[in-house]
PDB file of C-alpha atoms in Angstrom:
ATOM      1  CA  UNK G   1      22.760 -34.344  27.987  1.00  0.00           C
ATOM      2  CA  UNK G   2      23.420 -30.295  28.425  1.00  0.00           C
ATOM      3  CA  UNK G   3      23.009 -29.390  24.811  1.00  0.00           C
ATOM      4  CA  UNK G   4      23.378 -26.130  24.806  1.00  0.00           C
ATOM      5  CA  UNK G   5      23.677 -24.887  20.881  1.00  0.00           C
ATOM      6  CA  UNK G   6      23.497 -27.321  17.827  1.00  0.00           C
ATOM      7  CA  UNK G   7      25.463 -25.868  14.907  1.00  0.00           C
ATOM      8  CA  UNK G   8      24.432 -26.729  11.190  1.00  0.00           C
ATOM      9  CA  UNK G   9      25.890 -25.993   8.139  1.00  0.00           C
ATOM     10  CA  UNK G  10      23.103 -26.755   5.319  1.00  0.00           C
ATOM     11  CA  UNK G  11      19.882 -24.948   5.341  1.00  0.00           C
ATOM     12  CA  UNK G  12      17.411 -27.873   4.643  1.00  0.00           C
ATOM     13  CA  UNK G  13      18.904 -29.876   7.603  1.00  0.00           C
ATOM     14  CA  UNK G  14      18.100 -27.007   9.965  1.00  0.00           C
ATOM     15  CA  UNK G  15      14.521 -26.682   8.638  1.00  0.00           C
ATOM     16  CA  UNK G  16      14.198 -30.214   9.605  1.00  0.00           C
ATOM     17  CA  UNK G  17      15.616 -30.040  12.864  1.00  0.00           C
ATOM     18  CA  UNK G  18      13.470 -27.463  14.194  1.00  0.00           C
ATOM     19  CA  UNK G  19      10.738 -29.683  13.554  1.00  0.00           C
ATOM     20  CA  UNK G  20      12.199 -31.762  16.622  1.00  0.00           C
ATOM     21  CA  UNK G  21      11.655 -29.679  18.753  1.00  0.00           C
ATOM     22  CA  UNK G  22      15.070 -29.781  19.806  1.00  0.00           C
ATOM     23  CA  UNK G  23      13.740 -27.129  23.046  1.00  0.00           C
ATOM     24  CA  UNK G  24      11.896 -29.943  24.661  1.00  0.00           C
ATOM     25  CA  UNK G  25      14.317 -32.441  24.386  1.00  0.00           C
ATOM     26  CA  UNK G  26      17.341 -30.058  25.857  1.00  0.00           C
ATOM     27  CA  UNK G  27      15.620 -27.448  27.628  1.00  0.00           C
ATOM     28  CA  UNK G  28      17.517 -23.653  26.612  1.00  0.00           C
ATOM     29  CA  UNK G  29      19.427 -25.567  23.360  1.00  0.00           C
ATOM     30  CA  UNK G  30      19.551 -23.438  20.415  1.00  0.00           C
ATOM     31  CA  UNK G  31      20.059 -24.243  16.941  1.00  0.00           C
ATOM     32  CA  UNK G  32      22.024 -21.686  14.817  1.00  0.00           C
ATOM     33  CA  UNK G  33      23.853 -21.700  11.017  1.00  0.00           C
ATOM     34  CA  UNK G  34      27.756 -22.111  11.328  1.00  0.00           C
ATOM     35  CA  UNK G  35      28.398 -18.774   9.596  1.00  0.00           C
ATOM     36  CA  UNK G  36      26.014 -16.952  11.845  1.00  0.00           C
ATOM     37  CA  UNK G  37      28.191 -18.986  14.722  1.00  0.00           C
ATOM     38  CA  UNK G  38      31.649 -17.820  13.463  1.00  0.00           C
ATOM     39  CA  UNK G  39      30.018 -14.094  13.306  1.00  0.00           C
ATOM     40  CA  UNK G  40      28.827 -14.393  16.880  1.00  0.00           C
ATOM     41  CA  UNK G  41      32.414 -15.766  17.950  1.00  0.00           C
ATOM     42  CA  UNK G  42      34.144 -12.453  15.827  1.00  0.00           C
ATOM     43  CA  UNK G  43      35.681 -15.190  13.449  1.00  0.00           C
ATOM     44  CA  UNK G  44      36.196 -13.294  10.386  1.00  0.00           C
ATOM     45  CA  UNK G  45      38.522 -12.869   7.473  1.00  0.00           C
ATOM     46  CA  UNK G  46      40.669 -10.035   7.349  1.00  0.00           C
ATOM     47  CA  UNK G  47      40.999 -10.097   3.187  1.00  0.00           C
ATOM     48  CA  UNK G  48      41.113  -7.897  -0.084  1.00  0.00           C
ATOM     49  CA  UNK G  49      39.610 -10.685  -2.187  1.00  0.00           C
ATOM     50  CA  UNK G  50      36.499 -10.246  -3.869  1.00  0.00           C
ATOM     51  CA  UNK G  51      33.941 -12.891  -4.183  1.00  0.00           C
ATOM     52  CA  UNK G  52      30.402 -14.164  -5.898  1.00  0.00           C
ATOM     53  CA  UNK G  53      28.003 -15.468  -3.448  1.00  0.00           C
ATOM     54  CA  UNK G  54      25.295 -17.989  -3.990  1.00  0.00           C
ATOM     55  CA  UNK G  55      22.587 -17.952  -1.502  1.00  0.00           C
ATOM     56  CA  UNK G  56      20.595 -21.200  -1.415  1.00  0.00           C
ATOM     57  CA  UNK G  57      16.881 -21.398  -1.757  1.00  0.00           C
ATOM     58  CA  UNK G  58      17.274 -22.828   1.788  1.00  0.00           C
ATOM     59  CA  UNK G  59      19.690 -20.481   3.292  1.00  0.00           C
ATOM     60  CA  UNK G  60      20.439 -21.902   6.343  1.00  0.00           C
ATOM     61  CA  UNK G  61      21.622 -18.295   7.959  1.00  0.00           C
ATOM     62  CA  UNK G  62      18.537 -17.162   9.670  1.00  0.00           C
ATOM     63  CA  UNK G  63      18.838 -14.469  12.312  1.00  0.00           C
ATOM     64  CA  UNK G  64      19.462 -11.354   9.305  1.00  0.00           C
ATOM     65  CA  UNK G  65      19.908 -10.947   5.494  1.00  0.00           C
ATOM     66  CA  UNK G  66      22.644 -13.691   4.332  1.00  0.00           C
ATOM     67  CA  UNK G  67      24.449 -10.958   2.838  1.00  0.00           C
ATOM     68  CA  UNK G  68      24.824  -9.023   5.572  1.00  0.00           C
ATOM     69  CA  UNK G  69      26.822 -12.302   7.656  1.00  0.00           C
ATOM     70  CA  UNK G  70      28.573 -13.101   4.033  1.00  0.00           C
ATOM     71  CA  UNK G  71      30.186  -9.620   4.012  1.00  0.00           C
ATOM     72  CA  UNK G  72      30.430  -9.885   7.719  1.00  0.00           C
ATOM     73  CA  UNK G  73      32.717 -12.890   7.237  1.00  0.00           C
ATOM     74  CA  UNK G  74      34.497 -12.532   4.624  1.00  0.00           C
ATOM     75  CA  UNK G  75      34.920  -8.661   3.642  1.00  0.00           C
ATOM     76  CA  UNK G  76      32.819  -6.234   1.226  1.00  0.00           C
ATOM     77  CA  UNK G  77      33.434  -6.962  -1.954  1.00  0.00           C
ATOM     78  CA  UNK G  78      31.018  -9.593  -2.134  1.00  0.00           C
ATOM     79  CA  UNK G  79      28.289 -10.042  -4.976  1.00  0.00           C
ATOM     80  CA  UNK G  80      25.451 -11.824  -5.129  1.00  0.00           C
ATOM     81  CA  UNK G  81      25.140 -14.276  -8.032  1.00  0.00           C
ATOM     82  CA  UNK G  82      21.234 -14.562  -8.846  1.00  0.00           C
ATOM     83  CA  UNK G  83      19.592 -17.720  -9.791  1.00  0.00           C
ATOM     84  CA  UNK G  84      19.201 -21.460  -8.902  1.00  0.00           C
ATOM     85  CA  UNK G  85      21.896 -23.270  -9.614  1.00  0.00           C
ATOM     86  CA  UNK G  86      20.141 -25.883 -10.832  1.00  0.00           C
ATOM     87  CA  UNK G  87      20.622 -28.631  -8.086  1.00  0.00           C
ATOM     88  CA  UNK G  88      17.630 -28.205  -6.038  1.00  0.00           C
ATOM     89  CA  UNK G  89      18.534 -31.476  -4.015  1.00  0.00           C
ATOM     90  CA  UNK G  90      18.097 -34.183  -6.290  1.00  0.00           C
ATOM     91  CA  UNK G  91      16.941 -31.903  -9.119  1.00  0.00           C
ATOM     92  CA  UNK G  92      19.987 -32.068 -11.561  1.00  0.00           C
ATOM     93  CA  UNK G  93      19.679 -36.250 -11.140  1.00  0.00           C
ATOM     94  CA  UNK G  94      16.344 -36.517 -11.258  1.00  0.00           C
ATOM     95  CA  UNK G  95      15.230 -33.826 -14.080  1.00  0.00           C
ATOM     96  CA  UNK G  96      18.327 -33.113 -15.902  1.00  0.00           C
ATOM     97  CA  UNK G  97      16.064 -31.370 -18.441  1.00  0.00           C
ATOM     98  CA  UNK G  98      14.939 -28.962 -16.341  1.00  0.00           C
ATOM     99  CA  UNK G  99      18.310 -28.215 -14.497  1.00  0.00           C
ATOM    100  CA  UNK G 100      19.962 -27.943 -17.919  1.00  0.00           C
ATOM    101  CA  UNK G 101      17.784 -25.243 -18.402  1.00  0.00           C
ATOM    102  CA  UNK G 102      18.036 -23.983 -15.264  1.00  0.00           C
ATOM    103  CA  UNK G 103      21.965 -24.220 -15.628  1.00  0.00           C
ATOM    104  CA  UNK G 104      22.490 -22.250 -19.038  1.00  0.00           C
ATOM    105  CA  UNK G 105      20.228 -18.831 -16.935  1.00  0.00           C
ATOM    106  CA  UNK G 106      22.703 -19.056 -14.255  1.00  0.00           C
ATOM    107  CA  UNK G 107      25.966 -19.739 -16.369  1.00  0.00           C
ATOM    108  CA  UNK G 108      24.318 -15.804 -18.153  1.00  0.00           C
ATOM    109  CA  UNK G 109      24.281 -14.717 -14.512  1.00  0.00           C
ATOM    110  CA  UNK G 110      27.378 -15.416 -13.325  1.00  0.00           C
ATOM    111  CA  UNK G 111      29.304 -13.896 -16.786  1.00  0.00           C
ATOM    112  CA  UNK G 112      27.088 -10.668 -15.818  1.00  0.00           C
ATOM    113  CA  UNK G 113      28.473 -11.123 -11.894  1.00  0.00           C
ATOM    114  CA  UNK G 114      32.441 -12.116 -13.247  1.00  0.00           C
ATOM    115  CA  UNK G 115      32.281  -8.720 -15.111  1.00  0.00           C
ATOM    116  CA  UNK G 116      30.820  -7.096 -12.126  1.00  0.00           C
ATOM    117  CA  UNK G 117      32.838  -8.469  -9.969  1.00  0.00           C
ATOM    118  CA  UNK G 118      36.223  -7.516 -11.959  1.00  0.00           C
ATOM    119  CA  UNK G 119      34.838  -3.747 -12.186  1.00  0.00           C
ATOM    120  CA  UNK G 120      34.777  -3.573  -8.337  1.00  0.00           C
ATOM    121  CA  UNK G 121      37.757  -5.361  -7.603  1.00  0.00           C
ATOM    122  CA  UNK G 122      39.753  -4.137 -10.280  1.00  0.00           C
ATOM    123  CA  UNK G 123      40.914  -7.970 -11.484  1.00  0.00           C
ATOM    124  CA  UNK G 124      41.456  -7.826 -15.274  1.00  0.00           C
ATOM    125  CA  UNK G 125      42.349 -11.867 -15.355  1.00  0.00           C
ATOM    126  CA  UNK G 126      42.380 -14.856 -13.247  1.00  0.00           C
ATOM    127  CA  UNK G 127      40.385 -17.205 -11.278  1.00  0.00           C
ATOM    128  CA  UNK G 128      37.746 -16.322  -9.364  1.00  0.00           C
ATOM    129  CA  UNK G 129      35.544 -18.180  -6.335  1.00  0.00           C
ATOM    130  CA  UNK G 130      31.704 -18.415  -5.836  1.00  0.00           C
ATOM    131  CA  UNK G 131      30.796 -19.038  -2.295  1.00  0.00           C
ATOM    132  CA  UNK G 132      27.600 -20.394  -1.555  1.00  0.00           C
ATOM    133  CA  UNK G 133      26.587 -22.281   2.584  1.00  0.00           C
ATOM    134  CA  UNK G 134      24.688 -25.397   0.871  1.00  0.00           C
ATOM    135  CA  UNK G 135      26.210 -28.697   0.276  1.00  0.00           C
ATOM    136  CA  UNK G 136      23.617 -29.224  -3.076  1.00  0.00           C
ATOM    137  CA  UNK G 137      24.583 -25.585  -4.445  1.00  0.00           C
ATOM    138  CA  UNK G 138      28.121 -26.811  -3.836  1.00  0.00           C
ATOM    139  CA  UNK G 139      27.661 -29.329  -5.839  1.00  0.00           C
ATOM    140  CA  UNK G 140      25.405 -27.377  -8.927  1.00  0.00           C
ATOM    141  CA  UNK G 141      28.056 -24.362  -8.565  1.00  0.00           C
ATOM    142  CA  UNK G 142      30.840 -26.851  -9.321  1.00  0.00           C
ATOM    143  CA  UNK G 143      30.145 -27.711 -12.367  1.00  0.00           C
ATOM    144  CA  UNK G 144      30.601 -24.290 -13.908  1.00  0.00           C
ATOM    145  CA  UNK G 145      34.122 -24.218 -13.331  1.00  0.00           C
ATOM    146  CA  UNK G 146      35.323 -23.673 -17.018  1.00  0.00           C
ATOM    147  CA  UNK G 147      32.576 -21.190 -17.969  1.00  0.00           C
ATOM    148  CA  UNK G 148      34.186 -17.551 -16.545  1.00  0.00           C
ATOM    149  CA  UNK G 149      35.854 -15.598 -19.708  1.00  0.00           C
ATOM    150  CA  UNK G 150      38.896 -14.484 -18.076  1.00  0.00           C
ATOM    151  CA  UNK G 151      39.154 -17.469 -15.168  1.00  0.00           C
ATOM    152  CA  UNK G 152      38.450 -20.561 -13.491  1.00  0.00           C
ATOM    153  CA  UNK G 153      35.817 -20.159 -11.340  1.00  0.00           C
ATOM    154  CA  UNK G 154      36.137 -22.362  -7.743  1.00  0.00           C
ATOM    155  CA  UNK G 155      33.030 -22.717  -5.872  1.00  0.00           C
ATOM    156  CA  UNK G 156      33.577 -23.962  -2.595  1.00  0.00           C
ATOM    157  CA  UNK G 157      31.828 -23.455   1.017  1.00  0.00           C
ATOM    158  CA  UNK G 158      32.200 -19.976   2.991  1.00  0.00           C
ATOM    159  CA  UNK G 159      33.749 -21.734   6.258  1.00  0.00           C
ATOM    160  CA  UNK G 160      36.045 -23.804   4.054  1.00  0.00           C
ATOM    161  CA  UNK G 161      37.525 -20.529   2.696  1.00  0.00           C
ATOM    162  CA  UNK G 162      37.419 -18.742   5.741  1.00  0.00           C
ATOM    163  CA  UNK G 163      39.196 -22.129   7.414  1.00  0.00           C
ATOM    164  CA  UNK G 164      41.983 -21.762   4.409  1.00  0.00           C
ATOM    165  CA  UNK G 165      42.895 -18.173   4.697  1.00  0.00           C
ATOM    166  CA  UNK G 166      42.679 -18.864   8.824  1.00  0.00           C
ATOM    167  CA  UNK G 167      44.170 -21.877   9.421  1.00  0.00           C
ATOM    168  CA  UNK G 168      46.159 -22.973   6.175  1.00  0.00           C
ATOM    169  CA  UNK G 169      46.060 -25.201   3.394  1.00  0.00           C
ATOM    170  CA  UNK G 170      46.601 -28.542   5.270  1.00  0.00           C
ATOM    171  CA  UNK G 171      43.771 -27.449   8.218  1.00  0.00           C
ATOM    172  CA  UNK G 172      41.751 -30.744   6.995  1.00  0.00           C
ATOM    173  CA  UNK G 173      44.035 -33.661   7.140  1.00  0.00           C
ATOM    174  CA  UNK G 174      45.208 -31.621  10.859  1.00  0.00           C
ATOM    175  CA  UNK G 175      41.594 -31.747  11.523  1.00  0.00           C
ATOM    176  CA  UNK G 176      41.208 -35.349  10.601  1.00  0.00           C
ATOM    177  CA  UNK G 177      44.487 -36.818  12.490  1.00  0.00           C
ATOM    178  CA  UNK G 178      43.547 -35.026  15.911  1.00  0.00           C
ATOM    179  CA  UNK G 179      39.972 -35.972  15.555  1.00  0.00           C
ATOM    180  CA  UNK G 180      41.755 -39.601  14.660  1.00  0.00           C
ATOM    181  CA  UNK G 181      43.321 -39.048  17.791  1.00  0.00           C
ATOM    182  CA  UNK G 182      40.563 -39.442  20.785  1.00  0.00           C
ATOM    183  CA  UNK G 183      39.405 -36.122  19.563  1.00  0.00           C
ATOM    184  CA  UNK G 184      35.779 -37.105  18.799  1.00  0.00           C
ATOM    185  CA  UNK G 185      33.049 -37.824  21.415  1.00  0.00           C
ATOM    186  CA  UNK G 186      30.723 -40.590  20.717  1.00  0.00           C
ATOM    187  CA  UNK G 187      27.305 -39.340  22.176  1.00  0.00           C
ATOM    188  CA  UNK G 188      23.967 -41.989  21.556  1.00  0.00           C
ATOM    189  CA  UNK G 189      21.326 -39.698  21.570  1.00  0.00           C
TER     190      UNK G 189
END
């Protein structure tokens, strides 16, 4: 097969993969994070929106400082939100002491970063969105939805938002019928 680039979007998977040694198997392949894909490829939002940003213990992004691709993406007013999230993996199943802990130091954070985060962008009120490139972080961020004092707070993936401001709110189930639609290749590796 002429693999030439394998593109992941979840930090431990592309720890793991490198461990295959995915060089020897396709001679010049390359694996690389999705954001740090769409940055190579100029795919970028052209937005006024300010975010948080929660950069996983794994950060998949690799080649410079996370937050230099995050404001690369998506636009300056980006902050980072300090803290684990709690998740860790299988942390907040398997020790929900711990990541209850965990979870009340980063719900203190992120009041700290909605404040911030108003004061730069000049947003008195309303819902705001955490971004974060880890499906487990995903997952931890969600559940502090109801905690902002002026807002909602919607975590969701960087590519996901970059994918609804780009392409619209119905780019998924477009996705899903063309891929439906003979638009997958079935490769046995």
């Amino acid at each position: 097969l002429d693999i030439k680039t394998v593109v992941v979007s979840c930090g431990t998977c592309y720890d793991q993969l490198q461990g295959y040694k995915f060089e020897e198997i396709f001679p010049g392949c390359r694996i690389i994070d999705i954001h740090e894909y769409l940055l190579e490829k100029n795919i970028t939002l052209q937005t006024n929106a300010g975010y948080l940003y929660h950069d996983p213990c794994h950060s998949p992004m690799k080649l410079q400082d996370p937050m230099k691709t995050v404001k690369a993406l998506v636009g300056d007013k980006v902050l980072k939100s300090e803290r684990c999230c709690g998740e860790s993996g299988t942390l907040g199943v398997t020790r929900p002491d711990i990541s209850t802990q965990i979870r009340f130091r980063k719900e203190e954070e992120l009041q700290k970063d909605e404040a911030a985060l108003r004061s730069m962008t000049g947003q008195a009120k309303g819902d705001m969105k955490i971004l974060t490139s880890c499906p487990s972080c995903l997952q931890g961020l969600s559940r502090y939805g109801n905690d902002l004092q002026n807002g909602l707070l919607e975590a969701d993936y960087i590519v996901v938002e970059m994918a609804n401001q780009i392409l619209g709110a119905d780019w998924l189930p477009q996705y899903v019928a063309q891929a439906n639609e003979g638009g997958i290749e079935r490769v046995l590796v």
